[in-house]
Short mmCIF file of C-alpha atoms in Angstrom, two decimals:
data_model
loop_
_atom_site.label_atom_id
_atom_site.label_comp_id
_atom_site.label_asym_id
_atom_site.label_seq_id
_atom_site.Cartn_x
_atom_site.Cartn_y
_atom_site.Cartn_z
CA MET A 115 170.22 159.51 96.30
CA LYS A 116 168.02 162.66 96.43
CA ASN A 117 167.70 165.04 99.34
CA TYR A 118 164.58 166.89 100.47
CA ASP A 119 163.25 168.70 103.52
CA VAL A 120 160.21 166.44 103.65
CA VAL A 121 159.31 163.17 101.93
CA ILE A 122 155.61 162.22 101.93
CA ILE A 123 154.43 158.67 101.48
CA GLY A 124 151.15 158.72 99.55
CA ALA A 125 149.28 161.37 97.55
CA GLY A 126 145.93 161.01 99.33
CA ASN A 127 144.07 163.97 100.75
CA GLY A 128 146.38 164.32 103.81
CA GLY A 129 149.54 163.80 101.73
CA LEU A 130 148.54 166.44 99.19
CA ALA A 131 147.42 169.00 101.74
CA SER A 132 150.57 168.66 103.84
CA ALA A 133 152.71 168.91 100.68
CA ALA A 134 150.78 171.99 99.59
CA SER A 135 151.33 173.78 102.88
CA LEU A 136 154.98 172.86 103.12
CA SER A 137 155.85 173.69 99.53
CA GLN A 138 154.04 177.04 99.79
CA ALA A 139 156.27 177.77 102.81
CA GLY A 140 159.33 177.15 100.66
CA LYS A 141 160.24 173.70 101.78
CA LYS A 142 161.69 171.18 99.37
CA VAL A 143 159.00 168.46 99.24
CA CYS A 144 158.71 165.11 97.52
CA VAL A 145 155.52 163.03 97.37
CA LEU A 146 155.76 159.35 96.37
CA GLU A 147 152.53 157.76 95.19
CA LYS A 148 152.15 154.10 94.16
CA HIS A 149 149.12 154.82 91.94
CA ASN A 150 149.24 156.59 88.61
CA ILE A 151 146.97 159.47 89.74
CA PRO A 152 146.72 161.58 92.91
CA GLY A 153 143.93 161.63 95.43
CA GLY A 154 143.58 158.25 97.18
CA CYS A 155 139.86 158.35 98.04
CA GLY A 156 139.68 161.74 96.33
CA THR A 157 139.50 160.44 92.79
CA SER A 158 137.21 158.99 90.08
CA PHE A 159 137.10 156.22 87.51
CA CYS A 160 135.30 155.68 84.18
CA ARG A 161 132.92 152.98 82.95
CA GLY A 162 131.30 153.41 79.57
CA ARG A 163 130.26 157.06 79.20
CA PHE A 164 130.17 157.70 82.98
CA GLU A 165 132.84 158.98 85.30
CA PHE A 166 132.15 157.84 88.85
CA GLU A 167 133.10 159.63 92.09
CA VAL A 168 134.91 157.17 94.37
CA ALA A 169 134.14 158.57 97.83
CA LEU A 170 133.05 162.18 98.35
CA HIS A 171 129.39 162.65 99.20
CA GLN A 172 129.47 166.09 100.77
CA LEU A 173 132.37 168.42 101.62
CA SER A 174 132.25 170.09 105.02
CA SER A 175 133.74 173.28 106.51
CA MET A 176 133.53 175.28 103.27
CA GLY A 177 131.11 178.11 104.09
CA THR A 178 130.31 180.72 101.47
CA LYS A 179 132.69 183.01 99.59
CA GLU A 180 131.46 185.97 101.68
CA ASN A 181 131.53 183.98 104.98
CA PRO A 182 134.22 181.35 104.38
CA GLY A 183 134.64 178.30 106.61
CA PRO A 184 138.08 177.01 107.62
CA LEU A 185 138.49 174.72 104.61
CA ARG A 186 137.59 177.43 102.07
CA LYS A 187 140.11 179.72 103.79
CA GLN A 188 142.75 176.98 103.44
CA PHE A 189 142.03 176.53 99.72
CA ARG A 190 142.03 180.32 99.34
CA ARG A 191 145.44 180.50 100.93
CA TYR A 192 146.65 177.83 98.52
CA GLY A 193 145.36 179.87 95.62
CA ILE A 194 143.05 177.14 94.30
CA GLU A 195 139.67 178.35 95.57
CA ASP A 196 138.77 180.08 92.31
CA LYS A 197 140.13 177.31 90.15
CA ILE A 198 137.40 175.01 91.38
CA GLU A 199 133.62 175.37 90.97
CA TRP A 200 132.03 174.72 94.33
CA ILE A 201 128.38 173.57 94.27
CA PRO A 202 126.28 174.31 97.34
CA ILE A 203 123.89 171.57 98.49
CA GLU A 204 120.66 172.95 99.90
CA SER A 205 119.76 169.96 102.12
CA LEU A 206 121.76 168.02 104.67
CA TYR A 207 120.25 164.66 103.74
CA LYS A 208 116.99 162.82 103.24
CA ILE A 209 115.95 160.03 105.67
CA ASN A 210 113.74 157.34 104.13
CA LEU A 211 111.87 155.75 107.02
CA PRO A 212 110.46 152.19 107.02
CA ASP A 213 106.90 153.51 107.07
CA GLY A 214 107.43 155.07 103.61
CA ARG A 215 107.98 158.64 104.80
CA GLY A 216 110.85 160.62 103.35
CA ILE A 217 112.11 163.53 105.45
CA THR A 218 114.51 166.04 103.89
CA LEU A 219 116.45 168.21 106.33
CA PRO A 220 117.40 171.71 105.17
CA ALA A 221 120.97 172.95 105.65
CA ASP A 222 119.94 175.80 107.91
CA LYS A 223 119.68 175.93 111.71
CA GLU A 224 116.22 177.51 111.92
CA GLU A 225 114.73 175.72 108.93
CA VAL A 226 115.85 172.25 109.99
CA GLN A 227 114.18 172.77 113.36
CA LYS A 228 111.00 173.92 111.72
CA LYS A 229 111.01 170.83 109.51
CA LEU A 230 111.58 168.47 112.44
CA ILE A 231 108.90 170.18 114.55
CA LYS A 232 106.43 169.85 111.67
CA GLU A 233 107.16 166.14 111.33
CA PHE A 234 107.38 165.45 115.11
CA PRO A 235 105.15 168.02 116.86
CA ALA A 236 105.10 166.08 120.14
CA GLU A 237 108.86 166.63 120.49
CA VAL A 238 108.88 170.42 119.83
CA GLU A 239 110.57 171.52 123.07
CA ASN A 240 113.03 168.58 122.98
CA ILE A 241 114.09 169.51 119.42
CA LYS A 242 114.76 173.11 120.45
CA ARG A 243 116.67 172.01 123.53
CA TYR A 244 118.67 169.48 121.55
CA TYR A 245 119.90 172.05 119.04
CA GLN A 246 120.71 174.52 121.82
CA THR A 247 122.86 171.77 123.38
CA VAL A 248 124.59 170.93 120.12
CA TYR A 249 125.45 174.52 119.46
CA LYS A 250 126.63 175.10 123.06
CA PHE A 251 128.72 171.96 122.89
CA ASN A 252 130.49 173.23 119.77
CA GLU A 253 130.97 176.66 121.31
CA GLU A 254 132.70 175.10 124.29
CA ILE A 255 134.80 172.65 122.28
CA ASN A 256 136.00 175.45 120.01
CA SER A 257 136.89 177.59 123.06
CA PHE A 258 138.75 174.67 124.63
CA ARG A 259 140.68 173.99 121.43
CA ALA A 260 141.62 177.66 121.03
CA LYS A 261 142.95 177.87 124.58
CA SER A 262 144.79 174.56 124.17
CA ALA A 263 146.40 175.73 120.96
CA GLY A 264 147.60 178.86 122.72
CA SER A 265 149.34 176.92 125.48
CA THR A 266 153.05 176.25 125.22
CA GLY A 267 155.35 173.87 127.08
CA GLU A 268 154.51 171.24 129.64
CA PRO A 269 151.86 172.52 132.12
CA SER A 270 152.89 172.76 135.74
CA GLY A 271 151.36 170.60 138.46
CA LEU A 272 149.31 173.54 139.67
CA LYS A 273 148.02 174.29 136.15
CA LYS A 274 147.05 170.63 135.65
CA TRP A 275 145.19 170.65 138.99
CA LEU A 276 143.37 173.89 138.18
CA THR A 277 142.41 172.64 134.70
CA LYS A 278 140.98 169.42 136.14
CA THR A 279 139.14 171.20 138.92
CA LEU A 280 137.73 174.13 136.95
CA PHE A 281 136.98 172.32 133.67
CA PRO A 282 133.43 171.24 134.58
CA SER A 283 132.43 174.78 135.54
CA VAL A 284 134.09 176.40 132.50
CA TYR A 285 132.88 173.74 130.01
CA PRO A 286 129.72 172.20 131.55
CA THR A 287 128.17 170.99 128.27
CA LEU A 288 131.43 169.50 127.07
CA THR A 289 131.90 167.78 130.45
CA LYS A 290 128.41 166.31 130.36
CA TYR A 291 128.37 164.97 126.80
CA ALA A 292 131.93 164.57 125.48
CA VAL A 293 132.38 160.87 126.37
CA ARG A 294 128.84 159.63 125.80
CA SER A 295 127.41 157.72 122.87
CA THR A 296 125.03 159.15 120.36
CA GLN A 297 122.32 156.70 121.38
CA ASP A 298 122.68 157.62 125.04
CA VAL A 299 122.30 161.32 124.32
CA LEU A 300 119.38 160.86 121.87
CA ASP A 301 117.57 158.71 124.46
CA GLU A 302 117.99 161.58 126.97
CA PHE A 303 116.29 164.04 124.63
CA PHE A 304 113.78 162.07 122.56
CA LYS A 305 111.26 159.20 122.77
CA ASP A 306 110.44 159.01 119.05
CA LYS A 307 112.75 156.52 117.36
CA ALA A 308 112.06 157.93 113.88
CA LEU A 309 113.21 161.35 115.06
CA GLN A 310 116.36 159.78 116.49
CA LEU A 311 117.12 158.29 113.08
CA CYS A 312 116.66 161.71 111.47
CA LEU A 313 119.16 163.30 113.86
CA SER A 314 121.80 160.60 113.96
CA ALA A 315 122.47 160.11 110.24
CA TYR A 316 126.14 161.17 110.47
CA TRP A 317 126.98 157.87 112.12
CA CYS A 318 127.17 156.44 108.62
CA PHE A 319 129.98 158.89 107.83
CA MET A 320 132.10 157.12 110.45
CA GLY A 321 130.75 153.61 110.20
CA VAL A 322 129.77 153.04 113.86
CA ALA A 323 126.23 152.29 115.09
CA PRO A 324 124.61 155.03 117.27
CA GLU A 325 125.13 152.97 120.48
CA ASN A 326 128.93 153.19 119.99
CA PHE A 327 129.24 156.37 117.91
CA PRO A 328 130.70 159.26 119.95
CA PHE A 329 128.24 162.06 120.42
CA THR A 330 131.23 164.41 120.15
CA ILE A 331 131.56 163.57 116.46
CA LEU A 332 127.82 163.70 115.79
CA ALA A 333 127.54 167.16 117.44
CA MET A 334 130.51 168.49 115.46
CA CYS A 335 129.17 167.11 112.15
CA THR A 336 125.72 168.49 112.84
CA TYR A 337 127.07 171.94 113.62
CA ILE A 338 129.64 172.08 110.78
CA TYR A 339 127.28 170.96 108.01
CA THR A 340 124.45 173.16 109.27
CA GLU A 341 126.56 176.28 109.65
CA ASP A 342 129.06 175.98 106.77
CA LYS A 343 126.63 174.06 104.51
CA PRO A 344 127.50 170.91 102.55
CA PHE A 345 129.21 171.36 99.16
CA TYR A 346 130.10 169.27 96.18
CA VAL A 347 132.69 169.98 93.43
CA ARG A 348 132.04 170.39 89.76
CA GLY A 349 133.87 167.43 88.23
CA GLY A 350 134.19 165.49 91.47
CA SER A 351 136.92 165.19 94.15
CA GLN A 352 139.51 164.41 91.51
CA VAL A 353 139.41 168.11 90.58
CA ILE A 354 140.57 169.06 94.08
CA SER A 355 143.37 166.44 93.98
CA GLN A 356 144.50 167.73 90.55
CA ALA A 357 144.46 171.39 91.70
CA LEU A 358 146.55 170.56 94.71
CA THR A 359 148.99 168.61 92.56
CA GLU A 360 149.46 171.51 90.20
CA MET A 361 149.83 173.95 93.04
CA ILE A 362 152.51 171.80 94.72
CA ARG A 363 154.52 171.62 91.50
CA GLU A 364 154.13 175.34 90.89
CA ASN A 365 155.71 175.89 94.36
CA GLY A 366 158.68 173.73 93.43
CA GLY A 367 157.44 170.47 94.98
CA THR A 368 157.94 167.08 93.40
CA ILE A 369 155.18 164.43 93.01
CA LEU A 370 156.19 161.08 91.58
CA PHE A 371 153.59 158.52 90.52
CA ASN A 372 153.99 154.78 90.15
CA LYS A 373 156.51 155.07 93.00
CA LYS A 374 155.87 152.58 95.78
CA VAL A 375 157.78 153.09 99.00
CA GLU A 376 159.26 149.76 100.21
CA ARG A 377 161.06 150.90 103.37
CA ILE A 378 161.61 153.82 105.73
CA ILE A 379 165.29 154.38 106.49
CA ILE A 380 166.04 154.49 110.19
CA GLU A 381 169.46 155.63 111.38
CA ASN A 382 170.37 156.15 115.05
CA GLY A 383 166.72 155.52 115.92
CA LYS A 384 165.46 158.39 113.71
CA ALA A 385 163.64 158.34 110.40
CA CYS A 386 165.78 159.99 107.70
CA GLY A 387 164.47 158.81 104.32
CA VAL A 388 162.72 156.16 102.31
CA ILE A 389 163.64 153.58 99.60
CA ASP A 390 161.25 152.93 96.71
CA ASP A 391 160.51 149.67 94.92
CA GLU A 392 163.36 150.26 92.48
CA GLY A 393 165.90 150.76 95.25
CA GLU A 394 166.17 154.52 94.88
CA GLU A 395 166.82 156.49 98.06
CA PHE A 396 165.05 159.70 99.02
CA ARG A 397 166.56 161.40 102.09
CA ALA A 398 164.72 163.96 104.18
CA LYS A 399 164.64 165.76 107.53
CA LYS A 400 161.02 164.72 108.10
CA ILE A 401 158.90 161.80 106.82
CA ILE A 402 155.12 162.11 106.60
CA SER A 403 153.18 158.89 106.14
CA ASN A 404 149.82 159.32 104.42
CA ILE A 405 149.10 155.61 104.81
CA SER A 406 147.86 153.88 107.95
CA PRO A 407 150.14 153.56 111.00
CA THR A 408 149.48 149.80 110.84
CA GLN A 409 150.86 149.53 107.29
CA THR A 410 153.63 151.99 107.96
CA TYR A 411 155.05 150.09 110.94
CA ALA A 412 154.29 146.56 109.70
CA LYS A 413 155.36 146.97 106.08
CA LEU A 414 157.94 149.77 105.96
CA LEU A 415 160.06 149.10 109.04
CA GLN A 416 162.19 146.21 110.22
CA LYS A 417 160.92 144.31 113.24
CA GLU A 418 163.74 145.52 115.46
CA GLU A 419 162.96 149.13 114.51
CA ILE A 420 159.40 149.02 115.86
CA PRO A 421 159.13 150.46 119.46
CA ASP A 422 157.42 148.36 122.07
CA SER A 423 154.86 151.15 122.65
CA ILE A 424 153.62 150.67 119.08
CA ARG A 425 153.06 146.97 119.59
CA SER A 426 150.65 147.67 122.46
CA TYR A 427 149.07 150.41 120.32
CA PHE A 428 148.18 147.83 117.64
CA LYS A 429 146.39 145.75 120.30
CA SER A 430 144.18 148.68 121.30
CA TYR A 431 143.03 149.88 117.89
CA LYS A 432 141.56 147.84 115.08
CA PRO A 433 140.77 148.75 111.47
CA GLY A 434 137.22 150.03 111.05
CA ILE A 435 134.44 149.17 108.64
CA SER A 436 134.56 148.98 104.85
CA ALA A 437 131.71 149.09 102.31
CA LEU A 438 129.87 147.37 99.54
CA THR A 439 129.16 150.06 96.93
CA CYS A 440 127.28 150.04 93.60
CA PHE A 441 128.35 152.64 91.08
CA ILE A 442 125.34 153.06 88.79
CA GLY A 443 124.96 154.95 85.52
CA LEU A 444 121.35 155.52 84.48
CA ASP A 445 120.03 156.31 81.01
CA CYS A 446 117.51 158.79 82.49
CA PRO A 447 117.59 162.00 84.54
CA PRO A 448 117.08 161.61 88.33
CA GLU A 449 113.49 163.01 88.31
CA THR A 450 112.40 160.09 86.10
CA ILE A 451 112.76 157.72 89.06
CA GLY A 452 111.91 160.32 91.74
CA PHE A 453 115.43 160.86 93.07
CA THR A 454 115.07 164.49 94.18
CA ASP A 455 117.57 164.82 97.07
CA SER A 456 121.21 164.10 96.42
CA PHE A 457 122.07 162.33 99.66
CA ASN A 458 119.74 159.63 101.05
CA LEU A 459 119.84 157.20 103.97
CA THR A 460 117.26 154.43 103.76
CA TYR A 461 116.28 152.38 106.82
CA SER A 462 114.48 149.04 106.98
CA SER A 463 113.59 149.45 110.64
CA LEU A 464 113.63 152.03 113.44
CA ASP A 465 116.51 150.22 115.22
CA ALA A 466 119.74 151.27 113.50
CA ASN A 467 121.79 149.49 116.17
CA GLU A 468 120.20 146.13 115.44
CA ASP A 469 120.29 146.58 111.66
CA PHE A 470 123.99 147.52 111.87
CA LYS A 471 124.82 144.04 113.09
CA ASN A 472 124.22 142.90 109.52
CA ALA A 473 127.44 144.66 108.62
CA TYR A 474 129.29 141.51 109.69
CA LYS A 475 127.25 139.30 107.34
CA LEU A 476 127.12 138.52 103.61
CA ASP A 477 123.60 139.87 103.44
CA THR A 478 122.15 143.27 102.38
CA SER A 479 118.50 142.72 103.16
CA ILE A 480 118.21 145.00 106.18
CA ASP A 481 121.34 147.15 106.24
CA PRO A 482 120.83 150.93 106.12
CA ILE A 483 121.47 151.98 102.50
CA ILE A 484 123.50 155.11 101.76
CA SER A 485 122.74 156.49 98.29
CA THR A 486 123.90 159.61 96.49
CA CYS A 487 122.72 160.95 93.14
CA TYR A 488 125.42 163.38 92.06
CA THR A 489 123.34 164.56 89.10
CA VAL A 490 120.81 166.21 91.41
CA ASP A 491 123.27 168.96 92.39
CA ASP A 492 125.53 168.78 89.35
CA PRO A 493 123.59 168.02 86.13
CA LYS A 494 126.88 168.24 84.17
CA VAL A 495 128.40 165.30 86.06
CA SER A 496 127.03 162.88 83.47
CA PRO A 497 125.91 163.10 79.83
CA PRO A 498 122.63 164.94 79.10
CA GLY A 499 119.57 162.82 79.99
CA THR A 500 121.54 160.50 82.31
CA SER A 501 122.26 160.17 86.04
CA ILE A 502 125.02 158.84 88.30
CA ILE A 503 124.15 157.16 91.58
CA THR A 504 126.31 155.46 94.15
CA ALA A 505 124.47 153.18 96.56
CA GLY A 506 125.75 150.82 99.19
CA THR A 507 125.99 149.50 102.72
CA LEU A 508 128.72 149.44 105.30
CA LYS A 509 130.41 146.08 105.60
CA TYR A 510 133.30 144.57 107.57
CA SER A 511 135.82 142.61 105.48
CA GLU A 512 136.13 139.36 107.44
CA ALA A 513 133.28 137.47 105.73
CA TRP A 514 134.50 138.54 102.31
CA GLU A 515 138.04 137.41 102.98
CA LYS A 516 136.81 133.80 103.49
CA LEU A 517 135.20 133.47 100.06
CA SER A 518 136.74 131.56 97.16
CA PRO A 519 137.16 133.53 93.89
CA GLU A 520 134.07 131.90 92.45
CA GLU A 521 132.00 132.53 95.58
CA TYR A 522 133.28 136.10 95.73
CA HIS A 523 132.12 137.01 92.18
CA GLN A 524 128.71 135.45 92.72
CA LYS A 525 128.13 136.99 96.14
CA LYS A 526 129.34 140.43 95.00
CA TYR A 527 126.61 140.79 92.35
CA GLU A 528 123.95 138.91 94.31
CA LEU A 529 124.20 141.36 97.25
CA ALA A 530 124.39 144.33 94.85
CA SER A 531 121.19 143.12 93.28
CA THR A 532 119.50 143.05 96.66
CA ILE A 533 120.48 146.66 97.26
CA ILE A 534 119.01 147.64 93.88
CA ASP A 535 115.77 145.71 94.63
CA ARG A 536 115.40 147.63 97.89
CA LEU A 537 116.06 150.99 96.24
CA GLU A 538 113.57 150.12 93.45
CA LYS A 539 110.82 150.31 96.05
CA ARG A 540 111.81 153.91 96.82
CA PHE A 541 112.71 154.88 93.24
CA PRO A 542 110.46 152.94 90.89
CA GLY A 543 112.08 152.17 87.52
CA LEU A 544 115.65 152.32 88.82
CA ARG A 545 116.66 148.82 87.69
CA SER A 546 115.20 149.16 84.15
CA HIS A 547 117.24 152.33 83.58
CA ILE A 548 120.65 150.95 84.55
CA GLU A 549 123.10 151.37 81.71
CA GLU A 550 126.36 150.79 83.61
CA ILE A 551 127.13 149.23 86.98
CA GLU A 552 130.32 148.50 88.85
CA VAL A 553 130.47 146.98 92.30
CA ALA A 554 133.16 147.55 94.92
CA THR A 555 133.52 145.30 97.98
CA PRO A 556 135.74 145.56 101.08
CA LEU A 557 138.38 143.62 99.08
CA THR A 558 138.23 146.27 96.33
CA HIS A 559 138.95 148.97 98.85
CA MET A 560 141.71 146.86 100.31
CA ARG A 561 143.29 146.49 96.90
CA TYR A 562 143.11 150.08 95.64
CA LEU A 563 143.55 151.99 98.93
CA GLY A 564 145.99 149.58 100.53
CA HIS A 565 144.04 149.86 103.77
CA PRO A 566 143.98 147.03 106.31
CA SER A 567 140.61 145.26 106.06
CA GLY A 568 139.61 147.72 103.35
CA ALA A 569 138.72 150.20 106.09
CA ILE A 570 137.30 153.40 104.62
CA TYR A 571 137.23 155.44 107.81
CA GLY A 572 140.54 154.42 109.36
CA TYR A 573 140.52 152.84 112.82
CA GLU A 574 137.18 152.00 114.44
CA GLN A 575 135.67 155.35 115.43
CA ASP A 576 133.96 154.20 118.62
CA LEU A 577 133.65 155.92 121.98
CA ARG A 578 137.34 155.59 122.81
CA SER A 579 138.06 157.39 119.55
CA SER A 580 136.38 160.61 120.68
CA VAL A 581 138.50 163.58 119.69
CA PHE A 582 140.03 163.52 123.18
CA PHE A 583 141.41 159.99 122.81
CA PHE A 584 143.12 159.69 119.48
CA PRO A 585 146.35 157.68 119.78
CA ALA A 586 149.67 159.50 119.77
CA THR A 587 151.61 158.18 116.78
CA ASP A 588 153.76 161.14 115.86
CA ASN A 589 157.42 161.08 116.80
CA VAL A 590 157.27 157.65 118.40
CA ILE A 591 160.07 157.24 115.96
CA PRO A 592 161.64 160.74 115.72
CA ASN A 593 160.98 162.57 112.44
CA LEU A 594 158.18 160.21 111.39
CA VAL A 595 154.64 161.70 111.50
CA PHE A 596 151.25 160.80 110.07
CA ALA A 597 148.67 162.67 108.01
CA SER A 598 145.60 160.58 107.13
CA GLY A 599 142.14 159.62 108.27
CA TRP A 600 143.78 157.01 110.49
CA VAL A 601 144.93 159.64 113.04
CA ASN A 602 141.98 162.12 113.06
CA THR A 603 138.19 162.11 112.75
CA CYS A 604 138.44 161.20 109.02
CA GLY A 605 136.49 162.67 106.10
CA PHE A 606 137.71 164.95 103.34
CA GLY A 607 137.50 168.29 105.16
CA PRO A 608 138.99 167.06 108.45
CA ASN A 609 141.87 165.37 106.57
CA TYR A 610 142.77 168.44 104.55
CA MET A 611 142.69 170.64 107.66
CA PHE A 612 144.52 168.17 109.94
CA ALA A 613 147.35 167.89 107.36
CA ASP A 614 147.63 171.68 107.17
CA LYS A 615 148.00 171.89 110.94
CA LEU A 616 150.56 169.09 110.88
CA ALA A 617 152.55 170.98 108.25
CA SER A 618 152.50 174.13 110.40
CA SER A 619 153.84 172.15 113.36
CA LEU A 620 156.64 170.65 111.19
CA LEU A 621 157.58 174.12 109.91
CA LYS A 622 158.06 175.33 113.44
CA GLU A 623 160.13 172.27 114.29
CA MET A 624 162.35 172.61 111.23
CA ASP A 625 162.84 176.36 111.78
CA ASN A 626 164.01 175.71 115.30
CA GLU A 627 166.43 172.91 114.41
#
């Protein structure tokens, strides 16, 4: 039996960041990872002469070296900022509309408005008003968070009444838009459906159609990517995972690979350790689970150890969407096929809500296609004269789970071929230049990530999952807390930062015990 201050289940982004913060603060930390490499989604794999990025499209919250965003500050504090080459991306994304137009939005507040006004001159005043609202919304939410973070203890009845009464006057924009859908807000501002598609692209980062996607998350994404700029990493997200791993070990932390946790030890109603698949015990004052609450409670605890409140929690929240993704290695540079912007979203119609319904089907003929060519921003990501592209659609797992092995193999490549055919219309010559291709389905994500339903964004990020309504999972069982995309807004940047805040909270708890 080994003793630690904190044991962390999983070396994904949240697990690594929490371990980094805790080990840097002098805590004795042990991370147990079932895979043979760190990172979870933050990793890569090789096929032929290509190394493919698994998940990262754009990293948020970085900012520049001179004007750092919160994530860059966090990496700077860890001492890994200068060990990684950060690649700025000049555009937010490119929207490929069904009429053949391709609209690239610059990563700059003034320039993006100029671009949209040029494309949609009839909406000029609405565009300006919309961006004013988005920025005001973020100003108010940041103010609200700062004041909330400064509060201590349980608020009195009077304070609760004053907060409820005064909130609308102090935070009018937040009050008006916080619990509305993206589609509802866009309909308030704009008539042009093509313009709405251009402004709502970040729904694909959470896997919920605009009619159910919280405007809160869209507004935050728009602000963060515009102000702090999107970034990529030379060598891919695996480089971040490796840098964090080395930093944790340099600070005395332990990371063990090929170590699958079988059970969380509960004594006197409190979590106090874990047991791995070889029967070895790891005792700790705190347990951080970097896997989903669903898997944690269902797989790592005995039935009698699960509180009734958690059973009702499972009824309220369901795993979100997964994806069908083609990892493509081309024998030509991106300009050969006209792939000039790294991140693209291609629509088959102007109704994203209707097209999204195809996510439940074994069909890729009308789904919005998300495609990223990493070579555009990082020519060194693949051998000279080649390109790496990932292209896919968002898909729920249910239909895939019903296929026989033979049907699965056939359908996997049939649907991938449809995606390539559709992209061929935008990027002529794509198919003829394919040298390597690998296809991942929701079942692939289920297998390698261990996520229920192969969910890539955690629980369904619909309106009830606005930042104000995330479920309380921490300390339902004392000393057991969570750090993953299942308990925050998901994404690389949010996960790193959420885990850092969680670690700070645990440090205060442990120092007071």
